[in-house]
CSV table of C-alpha atoms in Angstrom, one decimal:
chain,number,residue,atom,x,y,z
A,1,MET,CA,33.7,-13.2,-68.0
A,2,ILE,CA,36.1,-14.7,-70.5
A,3,ARG,CA,38.0,-11.1,-70.9
A,4,ASP,CA,39.2,-11.5,-66.9
A,5,GLN,CA,40.6,-15.0,-67.7
A,6,PHE,CA,42.9,-14.2,-70.5
A,7,GLU,CA,45.8,-11.7,-71.1
A,8,ILE,CA,47.0,-10.3,-74.3
A,9,ALA,CA,49.5,-8.5,-76.3
A,10,GLY,CA,50.9,-7.7,-79.7
A,11,GLY,CA,53.1,-6.1,-82.3
A,12,THR,CA,54.3,-5.5,-85.5
A,13,VAL,CA,57.1,-4.3,-87.4
A,14,ILE,CA,58.0,-3.8,-90.8
A,15,GLY,CA,60.8,-6.1,-92.7
A,16,THR,CA,64.0,-5.0,-94.2
A,17,ASP,CA,63.1,-6.0,-97.7
A,18,HIS,CA,60.2,-3.9,-97.5
A,19,ALA,CA,62.1,-0.5,-96.1
A,20,LYS,CA,65.1,-1.0,-98.3
A,21,ALA,CA,62.4,-1.2,-101.1
A,22,GLY,CA,60.7,2.1,-99.5
A,23,LYS,CA,57.4,0.4,-99.0
A,24,ASN,CA,55.3,0.8,-95.9
A,25,ASN,CA,54.5,-2.2,-93.1
A,26,GLN,CA,51.8,-4.2,-94.6
A,27,ASP,CA,51.0,-6.1,-91.9
A,28,ALA,CA,48.0,-4.8,-89.3
A,29,PHE,CA,46.4,-6.5,-86.8
A,30,CYS,CA,43.6,-6.0,-83.9
A,31,TRP,CA,41.8,-7.6,-81.1
A,32,ILE,CA,38.6,-7.1,-79.2
A,33,ALA,CA,38.0,-8.4,-75.5
A,34,SER,CA,34.5,-8.6,-74.4
A,35,ASP,CA,32.6,-10.2,-71.2
A,36,ASN,CA,31.7,-13.0,-73.7
A,37,ALA,CA,34.6,-13.5,-76.3
A,38,ILE,CA,37.9,-12.4,-77.1
A,39,VAL,CA,38.7,-12.3,-81.0
A,40,ALA,CA,42.1,-11.2,-82.5
A,41,VAL,CA,43.3,-11.1,-86.2
A,42,VAL,CA,46.5,-10.4,-87.8
A,43,THR,CA,46.4,-10.0,-91.8
A,44,ASP,CA,49.4,-9.6,-94.2
A,45,GLY,CA,49.0,-7.5,-96.6
A,46,CYS,CA,50.0,-8.3,-100.4
A,47,SER,CA,53.7,-7.4,-101.5
A,48,ASP,CA,52.9,-6.6,-104.8
A,49,ALA,CA,50.1,-4.4,-104.6
A,50,PRO,CA,50.7,-0.4,-103.9
A,51,HIS,CA,48.3,0.2,-100.9
A,52,SER,CA,47.7,-3.2,-99.5
A,53,GLU,CA,48.4,-2.0,-96.1
A,54,VAL,CA,45.4,0.1,-95.9
A,55,GLY,CA,43.1,-2.8,-96.4
A,56,ALA,CA,45.4,-5.2,-94.0
A,57,LYS,CA,44.3,-2.5,-91.6
A,58,ILE,CA,40.7,-2.2,-92.5
A,59,GLY,CA,40.7,-6.2,-92.9
A,60,ALA,CA,41.9,-6.6,-89.2
A,61,ARG,CA,39.3,-4.6,-87.9
A,62,ILE,CA,35.9,-5.7,-90.1
A,63,ILE,CA,36.8,-9.2,-89.3
A,64,ALA,CA,37.3,-8.8,-85.7
A,65,GLU,CA,34.5,-6.4,-84.9
A,66,THR,CA,32.1,-8.2,-87.1
A,67,VAL,CA,33.0,-11.9,-85.3
A,68,SER,CA,32.5,-10.3,-81.9
A,69,ARG,CA,29.5,-8.7,-82.8
A,70,ARG,CA,28.0,-11.9,-84.3
A,71,VAL,CA,29.3,-14.5,-81.9
A,72,GLU,CA,26.9,-12.3,-79.2
A,73,ASN,CA,23.8,-13.6,-81.2
A,74,TYR,CA,24.9,-16.8,-81.1
A,75,ASN,CA,24.8,-16.8,-77.2
A,76,ASN,CA,28.4,-18.3,-77.0
A,77,SER,CA,26.4,-21.8,-77.8
A,78,ILE,CA,29.1,-24.1,-78.7
A,79,THR,CA,27.1,-26.2,-81.2
A,80,ALA,CA,26.6,-23.1,-82.9
A,81,LEU,CA,30.3,-22.1,-83.8
A,82,LEU,CA,31.6,-25.5,-83.9
A,83,PRO,CA,31.9,-26.6,-87.8
A,84,THR,CA,29.7,-29.1,-89.0
A,85,PRO,CA,31.7,-32.1,-90.3
A,86,TYR,CA,31.1,-30.7,-93.7
A,87,PRO,CA,30.8,-27.3,-94.8
A,88,PRO,CA,29.2,-24.7,-95.2
A,89,TYR,CA,30.0,-24.0,-91.3
A,90,PRO,CA,26.2,-21.6,-90.6
A,91,PHE,CA,28.1,-19.2,-88.0
A,92,TRP,CA,31.4,-18.7,-90.2
A,93,GLU,CA,29.5,-18.4,-93.5
A,94,ASN,CA,26.9,-15.8,-92.3
A,95,THR,CA,30.1,-14.1,-90.7
A,96,TYR,CA,31.9,-14.3,-94.0
A,97,SER,CA,29.1,-13.0,-96.1
A,98,GLU,CA,29.1,-9.9,-93.6
A,99,ILE,CA,32.8,-9.0,-94.0
A,100,LEU,CA,32.7,-9.0,-97.5
A,101,SER,CA,29.2,-6.8,-97.4
A,102,GLU,CA,31.1,-4.0,-95.2
A,103,SER,CA,34.4,-4.8,-97.4
A,104,GLY,CA,32.5,-4.1,-100.7
A,105,ASN,CA,30.6,-1.0,-99.1
A,106,ILE,CA,34.0,0.6,-98.6
A,107,VAL,CA,35.1,-0.4,-102.0
A,108,THR,CA,32.4,1.3,-103.7
A,109,ALA,CA,32.7,4.6,-101.4
A,110,LEU,CA,36.5,5.0,-103.1
A,111,GLY,CA,35.6,5.0,-106.6
A,112,VAL,CA,34.1,3.2,-109.8
A,113,ASN,CA,36.9,1.2,-110.7
A,114,LYS,CA,36.3,-1.5,-108.3
A,115,LYS,CA,38.4,-4.1,-109.5
A,116,GLN,CA,41.3,-2.0,-109.5
A,117,ILE,CA,40.2,-0.1,-106.3
A,118,ILE,CA,40.2,-4.3,-104.7
A,119,LEU,CA,43.8,-5.0,-106.7
A,120,ASP,CA,45.5,-1.8,-105.1
A,121,TYR,CA,44.3,-2.0,-101.8
A,122,PHE,CA,42.3,-5.0,-100.2
A,123,LEU,CA,44.5,-8.1,-101.1
A,124,PHE,CA,45.7,-9.7,-97.7
A,125,THR,CA,45.7,-13.0,-95.5
A,126,VAL,CA,44.0,-13.4,-92.5
A,127,VAL,CA,44.9,-15.7,-89.0
A,128,GLY,CA,42.4,-15.0,-86.3
A,129,VAL,CA,41.4,-16.7,-83.2
A,130,LEU,CA,37.8,-16.5,-81.2
A,131,ILE,CA,37.6,-17.6,-77.8
A,132,THR,CA,34.4,-18.2,-75.9
A,133,PRO,CA,33.6,-19.7,-72.6
A,134,TRP,CA,33.1,-23.1,-74.1
A,135,THR,CA,34.7,-23.2,-77.6
A,136,THR,CA,38.4,-21.8,-79.1
A,137,ILE,CA,38.6,-21.9,-82.7
A,138,ILE,CA,41.5,-20.6,-84.6
A,139,PHE,CA,40.5,-19.8,-88.5
A,140,SER,CA,42.6,-18.2,-91.5
A,141,ILE,CA,42.4,-17.5,-95.2
A,142,GLY,CA,45.8,-18.0,-96.8
A,143,ASP,CA,49.7,-18.1,-95.1
A,144,GLY,CA,50.5,-17.4,-91.5
A,145,MET,CA,51.4,-19.1,-88.5
A,146,ILE,CA,50.1,-20.4,-85.0
A,147,PHE,CA,51.2,-21.7,-81.9
A,148,LEU,CA,48.6,-23.3,-79.6
A,149,ASN,CA,50.5,-24.6,-76.0
A,150,THR,CA,53.9,-25.9,-77.6
A,151,GLU,CA,52.2,-27.3,-80.8
A,152,SER,CA,53.0,-25.1,-83.6
A,153,GLU,CA,51.5,-25.2,-87.2
A,154,LYS,CA,52.4,-23.0,-90.8
A,155,ASN,CA,50.1,-22.3,-93.4
A,156,GLY,CA,52.0,-22.1,-97.0
A,157,PRO,CA,54.0,-21.2,-98.9
A,158,TYR,CA,51.3,-21.2,-101.6
A,159,PRO,CA,52.6,-22.0,-105.4
A,160,ASN,CA,54.3,-19.4,-106.9
A,161,ASN,CA,54.1,-17.5,-103.7
A,162,ALA,CA,50.2,-16.7,-104.4
A,163,PRO,CA,48.5,-17.2,-101.3
A,164,PRO,CA,44.6,-16.8,-101.3
A,165,TYR,CA,43.1,-13.5,-100.2
A,166,LEU,CA,39.9,-12.6,-98.8
A,167,GLY,CA,40.0,-9.8,-101.3
A,168,TYR,CA,39.1,-11.8,-104.5
A,169,LYS,CA,35.9,-13.1,-103.2
A,170,LEU,CA,35.0,-9.0,-103.7
A,171,LEU,CA,36.2,-9.4,-107.6
A,172,PRO,CA,33.5,-9.7,-110.3
A,173,LYS,CA,35.5,-12.9,-111.4
A,174,THR,CA,38.1,-14.6,-108.8
A,175,PRO,CA,41.4,-15.7,-110.4
A,176,THR,CA,40.8,-19.1,-112.5
A,177,SER,CA,43.7,-20.5,-110.9
A,178,MET,CA,42.7,-19.7,-107.2
A,179,ASP,CA,40.3,-22.7,-106.2
A,180,PRO,CA,36.9,-21.0,-104.7
A,181,GLU,CA,37.4,-23.1,-100.8
A,182,MET,CA,40.9,-21.5,-100.6
A,183,LEU,CA,38.9,-18.1,-100.1
A,184,GLN,CA,36.5,-19.3,-97.6
A,185,PHE,CA,37.6,-19.6,-93.5
A,186,LYS,CA,39.7,-22.5,-92.9
A,187,ILE,CA,39.1,-23.8,-89.3
A,188,LEU,CA,42.7,-24.9,-88.1
A,189,ARG,CA,41.7,-25.6,-84.4
A,190,ALA,CA,38.4,-26.2,-82.5
A,191,ILE,CA,39.1,-26.9,-79.1
A,192,ASP,CA,37.3,-26.4,-75.4
A,193,THR,CA,38.3,-23.5,-74.1
A,194,LYS,CA,39.8,-24.8,-70.7
A,195,ASP,CA,42.6,-26.4,-72.8
A,196,PRO,CA,44.9,-23.8,-74.1
A,197,ASP,CA,47.2,-21.8,-71.8
A,198,SER,CA,48.9,-19.9,-74.4
A,199,ILE,CA,47.7,-18.9,-78.5
A,200,LEU,CA,50.1,-16.9,-80.5
A,201,ILE,CA,48.9,-16.0,-83.9
A,202,GLY,CA,51.5,-14.6,-86.8
A,203,THR,CA,52.1,-13.7,-90.4
A,204,ASP,CA,54.5,-15.3,-92.0
A,205,GLY,CA,57.3,-13.1,-90.9
A,206,VAL,CA,57.2,-14.8,-87.9
A,207,GLU,CA,58.9,-17.9,-89.4
A,208,ASN,CA,62.2,-15.8,-89.6
A,209,LEU,CA,61.7,-14.7,-85.6
A,210,VAL,CA,61.6,-18.2,-85.1
A,211,SER,CA,64.5,-19.6,-87.1
A,212,PHE,CA,66.6,-16.8,-85.8
A,213,ALA,CA,66.4,-17.5,-82.1
A,214,GLU,CA,69.7,-18.4,-81.5
A,215,LYS,CA,71.3,-15.7,-83.2
A,216,ASN,CA,72.5,-12.7,-81.6
A,217,MET,CA,70.5,-9.3,-81.8
A,218,PRO,CA,72.1,-6.5,-83.9
A,219,GLY,CA,74.8,-4.6,-81.7
A,220,LYS,CA,74.0,-6.9,-78.7
A,221,SER,CA,75.5,-9.7,-77.3
A,222,GLU,CA,71.6,-10.8,-76.1
A,223,LYS,CA,70.2,-13.9,-78.5
A,224,VAL,CA,66.8,-13.5,-80.0
A,225,GLY,CA,65.1,-15.8,-77.7
A,226,PRO,CA,62.7,-18.8,-78.6
A,227,ILE,CA,59.4,-17.6,-80.1
A,228,SER,CA,57.4,-18.9,-76.1
A,229,GLN,CA,59.2,-15.9,-74.5
A,230,PHE,CA,56.0,-14.4,-75.9
A,231,TRP,CA,53.8,-16.2,-73.9
A,232,GLN,CA,56.0,-17.1,-71.1
A,233,ASP,CA,57.4,-13.5,-70.4
A,234,ASP,CA,55.4,-11.2,-68.1
A,235,ARG,CA,57.1,-7.8,-69.2
A,236,TYR,CA,55.2,-8.3,-72.8
A,237,PHE,CA,51.5,-8.4,-71.0
A,238,LYS,CA,52.9,-5.3,-68.5
A,239,ASN,CA,54.2,-2.9,-71.1
A,240,PRO,CA,51.6,-2.9,-74.1
A,241,ASP,CA,54.6,-1.7,-76.2
A,242,MET,CA,57.4,-4.3,-75.4
A,243,ILE,CA,56.3,-6.7,-78.3
A,244,ARG,CA,56.9,-4.0,-80.8
A,245,ARG,CA,60.0,-2.8,-79.1
A,246,LYS,CA,61.5,-6.6,-79.2
A,247,LEU,CA,60.5,-7.0,-82.9
A,248,ALA,CA,62.2,-3.6,-83.7
A,249,LEU,CA,65.4,-4.3,-81.9
A,250,THR,CA,65.6,-7.7,-83.5
A,251,ASN,CA,65.3,-5.7,-86.8
A,252,ARG,CA,67.6,-2.5,-86.7
A,253,THR,CA,70.3,-1.8,-88.3
A,254,VAL,CA,73.7,-1.2,-86.1
A,255,THR,CA,76.8,0.4,-87.6
A,256,LYS,CA,79.9,-0.2,-85.1
A,257,ILE,CA,83.2,0.6,-86.1
A,258,ASP,CA,86.5,-2.1,-85.9
A,259,TRP,CA,89.0,-0.3,-84.7
A,260,GLU,CA,92.1,-2.3,-86.0
A,261,SER,CA,91.0,-1.6,-89.7
A,262,GLY,CA,89.5,1.8,-88.9
A,263,LYS,CA,86.4,0.3,-91.0
A,264,ALA,CA,82.3,0.9,-90.3
A,265,ILE,CA,80.8,-2.9,-90.1
A,266,LYS,CA,77.0,-2.9,-89.9
A,267,GLU,CA,74.8,-5.6,-88.9
A,268,HIS,CA,71.5,-5.4,-90.4
A,269,GLY,CA,68.0,-6.6,-88.9
A,270,LEU,CA,67.2,-10.0,-89.0
A,271,LEU,CA,63.5,-9.9,-90.2
A,272,PRO,CA,63.2,-9.5,-93.8
A,273,ASP,CA,59.5,-9.4,-94.3
A,274,ASP,CA,57.3,-7.4,-92.2
A,275,THR,CA,56.5,-9.5,-89.0
A,276,THR,CA,53.2,-9.2,-86.6
A,277,LEU,CA,52.2,-11.4,-83.6
A,278,VAL,CA,49.3,-11.5,-81.1
A,279,VAL,CA,49.7,-13.4,-78.1
A,280,ILE,CA,47.5,-14.5,-75.9
A,281,ARG,CA,47.7,-16.4,-72.4
A,282,ARG,CA,45.7,-17.6,-69.8
A,283,LYS,CA,46.3,-15.2,-66.8
A,284,LYS,CA,48.1,-17.0,-64.0
């Protein structure tokens, strides 16, 4: 069983800029591990939308559940799941349509002004991974980061800081400035499942986590540390809350007293944007 071959952990923290503005954490994550597949998703809600954390949480769950459910119907056929040389990709097209249908039903249930509901609640980016016994696929809509073994890749930023959001496809008319192909699932990697030892998917806030590896954590002499710690250190898999705790400690504000001057000195958190990651590694 594929879930017996890998272990998985994740966590999220609100960014300091969002906390100062009185906003919620607009990131979310979800994973589902079954006998035949592991699906993990991170989502990042639009900062300018008033309630995008709602859609991010619902969307992460819908996407993970839909991919997990539909992959069972393909009997884990590697040829069915892998993208063909040119779009459309049957599995991903059908899965995408079902995700839009499920999301649309929720929008309809929330009220008659569907356009405003979508703009307020359902704008979020997506990065996900699907692992089956034969093939592993990393997919996305919009910005985010992936780490496959020692290789990394960043999606974005997009012009005018306007990434594509899956929710745009729910609108009666998509924004004229947005290429329709950008609103489809983009296949970032499609590899044999025997190849990855570790996979990390994250929202764009992970970029700051990477760049501050050599900085001290607020109030500590301990460094933030390299991103590789999340798949190399056993503690992140033994304690399901450890990634969240690490991110929270990296982003806390600490006040110290300078006894010579008698002044209070604040050390602020290092992650201005909401930061979320899910890491998967092969069991040792």
